[in-house]
Coordinates of C-alpha atoms and ligand atoms in Angstrom, one line a residue:
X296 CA -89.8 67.5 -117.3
X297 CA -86.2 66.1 -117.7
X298 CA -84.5 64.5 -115.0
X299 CA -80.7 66.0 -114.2
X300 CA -77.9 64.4 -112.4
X301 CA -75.5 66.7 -111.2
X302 CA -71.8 66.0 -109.1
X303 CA -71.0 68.8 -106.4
X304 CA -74.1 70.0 -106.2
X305 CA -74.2 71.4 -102.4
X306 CA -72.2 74.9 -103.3
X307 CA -71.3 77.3 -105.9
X308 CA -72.2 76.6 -109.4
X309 CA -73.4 72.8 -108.9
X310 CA -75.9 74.0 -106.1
X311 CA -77.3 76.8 -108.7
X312 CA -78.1 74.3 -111.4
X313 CA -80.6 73.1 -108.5
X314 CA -81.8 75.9 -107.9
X315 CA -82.7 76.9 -111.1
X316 CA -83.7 73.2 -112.5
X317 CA -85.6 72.8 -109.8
X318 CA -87.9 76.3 -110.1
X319 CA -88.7 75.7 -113.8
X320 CA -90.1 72.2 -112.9
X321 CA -87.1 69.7 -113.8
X322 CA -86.0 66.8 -111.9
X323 CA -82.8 66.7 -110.0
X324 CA -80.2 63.7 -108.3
X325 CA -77.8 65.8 -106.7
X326 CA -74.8 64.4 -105.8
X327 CA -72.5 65.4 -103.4
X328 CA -69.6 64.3 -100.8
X329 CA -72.0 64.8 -97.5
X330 CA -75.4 65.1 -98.9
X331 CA -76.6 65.2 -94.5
X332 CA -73.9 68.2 -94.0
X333 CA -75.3 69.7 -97.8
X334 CA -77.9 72.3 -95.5
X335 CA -78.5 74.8 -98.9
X336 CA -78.8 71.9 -101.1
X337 CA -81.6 70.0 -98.8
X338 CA -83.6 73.6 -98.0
X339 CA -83.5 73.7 -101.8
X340 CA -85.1 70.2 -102.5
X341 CA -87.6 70.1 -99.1
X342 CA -90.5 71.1 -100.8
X343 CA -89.4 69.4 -104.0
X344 CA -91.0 66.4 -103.3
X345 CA -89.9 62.9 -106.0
X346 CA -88.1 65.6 -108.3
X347 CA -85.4 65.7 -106.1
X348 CA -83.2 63.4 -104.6
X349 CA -79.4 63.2 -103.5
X350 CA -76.9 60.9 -103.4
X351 CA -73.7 60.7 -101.6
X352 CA -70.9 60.8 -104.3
X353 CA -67.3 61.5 -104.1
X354 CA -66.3 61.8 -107.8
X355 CA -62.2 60.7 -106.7
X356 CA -63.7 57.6 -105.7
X357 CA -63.5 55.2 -108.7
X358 CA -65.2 52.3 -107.1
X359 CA -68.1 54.5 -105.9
X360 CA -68.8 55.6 -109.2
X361 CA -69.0 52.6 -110.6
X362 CA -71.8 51.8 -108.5
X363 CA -73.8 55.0 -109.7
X364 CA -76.1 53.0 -112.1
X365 CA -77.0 50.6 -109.5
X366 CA -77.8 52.9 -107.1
X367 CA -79.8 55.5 -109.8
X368 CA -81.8 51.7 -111.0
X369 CA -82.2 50.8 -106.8
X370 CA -84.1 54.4 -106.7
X371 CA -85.7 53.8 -109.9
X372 CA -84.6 56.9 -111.7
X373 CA -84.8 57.5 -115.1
X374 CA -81.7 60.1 -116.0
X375 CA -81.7 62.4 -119.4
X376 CA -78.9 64.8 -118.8
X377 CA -75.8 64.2 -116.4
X378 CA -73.9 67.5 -115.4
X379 CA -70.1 66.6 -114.4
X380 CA -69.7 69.8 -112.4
X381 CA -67.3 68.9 -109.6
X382 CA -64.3 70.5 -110.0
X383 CA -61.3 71.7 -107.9
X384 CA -58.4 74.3 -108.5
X385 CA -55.2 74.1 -107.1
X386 CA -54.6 78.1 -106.7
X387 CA -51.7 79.9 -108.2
X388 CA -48.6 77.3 -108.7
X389 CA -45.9 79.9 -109.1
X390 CA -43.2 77.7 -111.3
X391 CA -41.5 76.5 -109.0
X392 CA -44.3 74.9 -106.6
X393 CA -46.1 72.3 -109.2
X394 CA -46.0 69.4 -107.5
X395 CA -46.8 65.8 -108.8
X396 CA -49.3 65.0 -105.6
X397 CA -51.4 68.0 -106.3
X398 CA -51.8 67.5 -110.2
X399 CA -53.0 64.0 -109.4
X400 CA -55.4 65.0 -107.3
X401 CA -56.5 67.5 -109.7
X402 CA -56.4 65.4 -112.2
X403 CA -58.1 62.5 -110.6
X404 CA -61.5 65.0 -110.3
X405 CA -61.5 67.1 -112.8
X406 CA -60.4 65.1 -115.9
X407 CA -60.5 61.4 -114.7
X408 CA -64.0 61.4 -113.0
X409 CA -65.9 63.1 -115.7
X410 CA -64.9 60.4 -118.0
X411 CA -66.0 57.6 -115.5
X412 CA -69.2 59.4 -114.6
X413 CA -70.0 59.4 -118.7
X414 CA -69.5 56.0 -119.1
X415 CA -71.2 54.4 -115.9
X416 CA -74.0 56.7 -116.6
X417 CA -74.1 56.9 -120.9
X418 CA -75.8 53.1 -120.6
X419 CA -79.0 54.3 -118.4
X420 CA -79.3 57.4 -120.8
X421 CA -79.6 56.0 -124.1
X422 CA -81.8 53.7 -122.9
X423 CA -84.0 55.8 -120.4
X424 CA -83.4 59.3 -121.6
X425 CA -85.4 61.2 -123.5
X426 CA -82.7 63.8 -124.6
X427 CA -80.2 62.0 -123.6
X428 CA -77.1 64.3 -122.6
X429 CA -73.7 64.4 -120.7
X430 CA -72.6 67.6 -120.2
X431 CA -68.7 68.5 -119.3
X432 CA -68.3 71.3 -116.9
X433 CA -64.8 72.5 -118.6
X434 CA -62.7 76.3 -118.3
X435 CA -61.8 78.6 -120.9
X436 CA -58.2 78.2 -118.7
X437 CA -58.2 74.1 -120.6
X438 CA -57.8 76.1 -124.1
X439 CA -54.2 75.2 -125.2
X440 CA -55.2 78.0 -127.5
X441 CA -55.2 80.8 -125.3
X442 CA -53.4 79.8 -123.1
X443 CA -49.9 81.5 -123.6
X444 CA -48.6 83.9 -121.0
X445 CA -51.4 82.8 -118.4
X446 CA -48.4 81.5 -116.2
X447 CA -50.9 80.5 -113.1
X448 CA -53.1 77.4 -112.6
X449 CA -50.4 74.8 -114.2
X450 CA -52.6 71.9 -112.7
X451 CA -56.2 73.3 -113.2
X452 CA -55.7 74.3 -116.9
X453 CA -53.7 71.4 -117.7
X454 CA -56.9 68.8 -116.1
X455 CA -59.3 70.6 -118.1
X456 CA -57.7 70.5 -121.2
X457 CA -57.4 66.7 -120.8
X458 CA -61.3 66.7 -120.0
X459 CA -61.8 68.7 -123.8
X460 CA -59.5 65.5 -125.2
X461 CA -62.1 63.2 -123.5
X462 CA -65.2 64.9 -124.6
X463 CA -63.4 65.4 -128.3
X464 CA -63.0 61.5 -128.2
X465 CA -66.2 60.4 -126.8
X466 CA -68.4 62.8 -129.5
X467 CA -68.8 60.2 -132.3
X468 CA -69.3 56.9 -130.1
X469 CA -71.9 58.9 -128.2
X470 CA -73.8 60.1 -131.1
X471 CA -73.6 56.6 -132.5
X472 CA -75.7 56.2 -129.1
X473 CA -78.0 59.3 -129.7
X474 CA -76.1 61.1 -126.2
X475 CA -75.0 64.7 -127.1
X476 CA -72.0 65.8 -125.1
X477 CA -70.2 68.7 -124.8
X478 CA -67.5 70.8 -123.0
X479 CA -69.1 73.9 -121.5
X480 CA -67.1 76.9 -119.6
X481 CA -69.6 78.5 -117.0
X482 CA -67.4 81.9 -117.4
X483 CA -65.7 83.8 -114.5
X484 CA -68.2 83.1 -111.9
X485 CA -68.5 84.5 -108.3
X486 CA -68.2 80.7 -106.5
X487 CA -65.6 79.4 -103.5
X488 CA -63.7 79.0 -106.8
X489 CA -64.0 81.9 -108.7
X490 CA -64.1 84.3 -106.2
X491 CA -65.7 87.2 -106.0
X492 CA -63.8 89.6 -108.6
X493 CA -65.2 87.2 -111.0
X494 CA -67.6 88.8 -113.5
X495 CA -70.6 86.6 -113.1
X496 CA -72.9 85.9 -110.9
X497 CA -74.4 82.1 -110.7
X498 CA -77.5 83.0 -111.8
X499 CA -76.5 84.5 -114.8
X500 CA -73.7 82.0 -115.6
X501 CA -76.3 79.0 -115.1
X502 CA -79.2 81.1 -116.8
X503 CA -76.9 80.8 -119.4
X504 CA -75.5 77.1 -119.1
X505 CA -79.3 75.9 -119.5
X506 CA -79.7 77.9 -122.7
X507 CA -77.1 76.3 -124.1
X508 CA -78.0 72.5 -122.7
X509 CA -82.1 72.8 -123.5
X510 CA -80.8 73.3 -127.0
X511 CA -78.2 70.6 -127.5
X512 CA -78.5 67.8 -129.8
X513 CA -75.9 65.0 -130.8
X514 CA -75.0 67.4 -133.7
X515 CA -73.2 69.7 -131.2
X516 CA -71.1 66.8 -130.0
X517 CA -67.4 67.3 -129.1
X518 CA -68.1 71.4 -129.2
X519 CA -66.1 73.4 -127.1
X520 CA -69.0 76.2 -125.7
X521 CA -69.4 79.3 -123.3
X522 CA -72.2 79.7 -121.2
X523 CA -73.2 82.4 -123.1
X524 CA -73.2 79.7 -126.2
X525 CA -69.8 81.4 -128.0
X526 CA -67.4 78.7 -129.0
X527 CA -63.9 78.5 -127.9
X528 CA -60.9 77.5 -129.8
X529 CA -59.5 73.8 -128.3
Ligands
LIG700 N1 -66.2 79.6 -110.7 C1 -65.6 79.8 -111.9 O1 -65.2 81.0 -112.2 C2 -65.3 78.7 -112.8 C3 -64.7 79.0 -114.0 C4 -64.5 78.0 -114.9 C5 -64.8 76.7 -114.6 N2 -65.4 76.4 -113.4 C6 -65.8 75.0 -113.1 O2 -67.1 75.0 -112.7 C7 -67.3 73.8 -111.8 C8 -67.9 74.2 -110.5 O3 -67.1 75.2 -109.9 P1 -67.5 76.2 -108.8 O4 -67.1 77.5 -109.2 O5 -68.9 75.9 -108.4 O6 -66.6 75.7 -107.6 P2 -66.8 75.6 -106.0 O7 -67.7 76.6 -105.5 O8 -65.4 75.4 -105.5 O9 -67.5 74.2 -105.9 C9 -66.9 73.0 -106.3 C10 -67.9 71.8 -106.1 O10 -67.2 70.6 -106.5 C11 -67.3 69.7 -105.4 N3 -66.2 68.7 -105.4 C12 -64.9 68.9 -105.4 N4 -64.3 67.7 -105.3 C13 -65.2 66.8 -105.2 C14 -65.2 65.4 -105.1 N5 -64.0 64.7 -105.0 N6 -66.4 64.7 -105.2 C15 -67.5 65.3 -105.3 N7 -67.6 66.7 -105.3 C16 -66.5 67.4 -105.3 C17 -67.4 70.5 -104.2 O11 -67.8 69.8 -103.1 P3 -67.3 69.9 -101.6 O12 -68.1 71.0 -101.0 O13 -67.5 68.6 -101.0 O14 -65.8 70.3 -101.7 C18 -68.3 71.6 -104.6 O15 -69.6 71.2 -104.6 C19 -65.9 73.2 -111.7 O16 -65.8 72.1 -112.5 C20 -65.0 74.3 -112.0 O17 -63.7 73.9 -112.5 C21 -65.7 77.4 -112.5

């Protein structure tokens, strides 16, 4: 059994890594904004017993993230693999309508609080961890590579491709500490986000996503990975 702490775990993709980590016998902290409001996420862990626990956790909130590895110590739990899976889109910013307030925001959650998360957390994990790994909940829409012509998203694809840069330059310092880390795109997935056009159901996307994580090691650090384990160009 590894224990698993995940950010925006009370919907879409974040609250099917429970589910999933959870039925095979793992150990989960999942955090979220309003873990009281989080219904699905507290049906999920009710008969879950000391595998699961939450933890109220707003990822934009610098100062509250710095106090994750108290508060993880205070509850005396030992994490191997951190998920940074919160995330937030900004819809279709026509040129025209990008605004400096909304790529901040972005920004501030998807690129910005990933980072913090891995270094508050990366301590506790090489010491504690048995696998020790941070995984980076990215897009295929961060690839600079493909990204000509896709004219919507200015914000969203421009935050993940500076959360690739940060997992690119933590790889080496984290394998010096024996913590593999990646960038992983969960595919076009039927969430709040992704709507439901998207291809992929959660199951199948996070079916997927575990693959890939149960079979990480510091060798795949700084890789760029679908969920179906396919690597993307940067
Ligand atoms: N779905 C897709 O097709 C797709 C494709 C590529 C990448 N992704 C990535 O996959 C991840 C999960 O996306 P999703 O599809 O599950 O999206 P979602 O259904 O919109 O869920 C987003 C989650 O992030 C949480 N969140 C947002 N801001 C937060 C904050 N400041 N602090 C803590 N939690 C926060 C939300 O919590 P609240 O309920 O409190 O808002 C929610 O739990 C994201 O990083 C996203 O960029 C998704």
């Amino acid at each position: 059994m590894n224990h698993y702490l995940i950010t925006g775990a009370n919907r879409g993709l974040g609250l099917e890594f429970v589910r999933q980590l959870l039925a095979r016998g793992d150990g989960v902290t999942a955090c979220c904004r309003e873990p009281d409001e989080a219904g699905d996420l507290q049906r999920l862990g009710a008969s879950a017993g000391e595998r699961f626990a939450t933890l109220a956790l707003d990822v934009a909130d610098a100062d509250a993230v710095a106090a994750l590895p108290g508060k993880l110590r205070a509850g005396g739990r030992v994490v191997d693999v951190v998920i940074n899976n919160a995330g937030i889109a900004a819809g279709e910013e026509a040129f025209g309508q990008f605004e400096a307030g909304t790529m901040e925001r972005v920004l501030r959650v998807n690129s910005i609080a990933p980072m913090l998360v891995a270094q508050a957390v990366a301590p506790l994990l090489e010491k504690d961890g048995t696998a020790p790994k941070i995984v980076c909940i990215t897009s295929g829409l961060g690839s600079i590579a493909n990204a000509d012509g896709l004219t919507f998203g200015l914000s969203y694809g421009m935050s993940k491709a500076a959360l690739n840069m940060g997992v690119k330059k933590l790889a080496s310092e984290m394998k010096r500490r024996g913590v593999a880390i990646i960038a992983l795109h969960p595919g076009w997935v039927q969430t709040d986000m992704g709507g439901q056009n998207a291809t992929l159901k959660p199951e199948e996307s996070i079916r997927g996503m575990l693959k890939v994580i149960d079979g990480l090691t510091t060798r795949d650090n700084g890789r760029f990975l679908t969920y179906a384990g396919e690597e993307l160009p940067w």
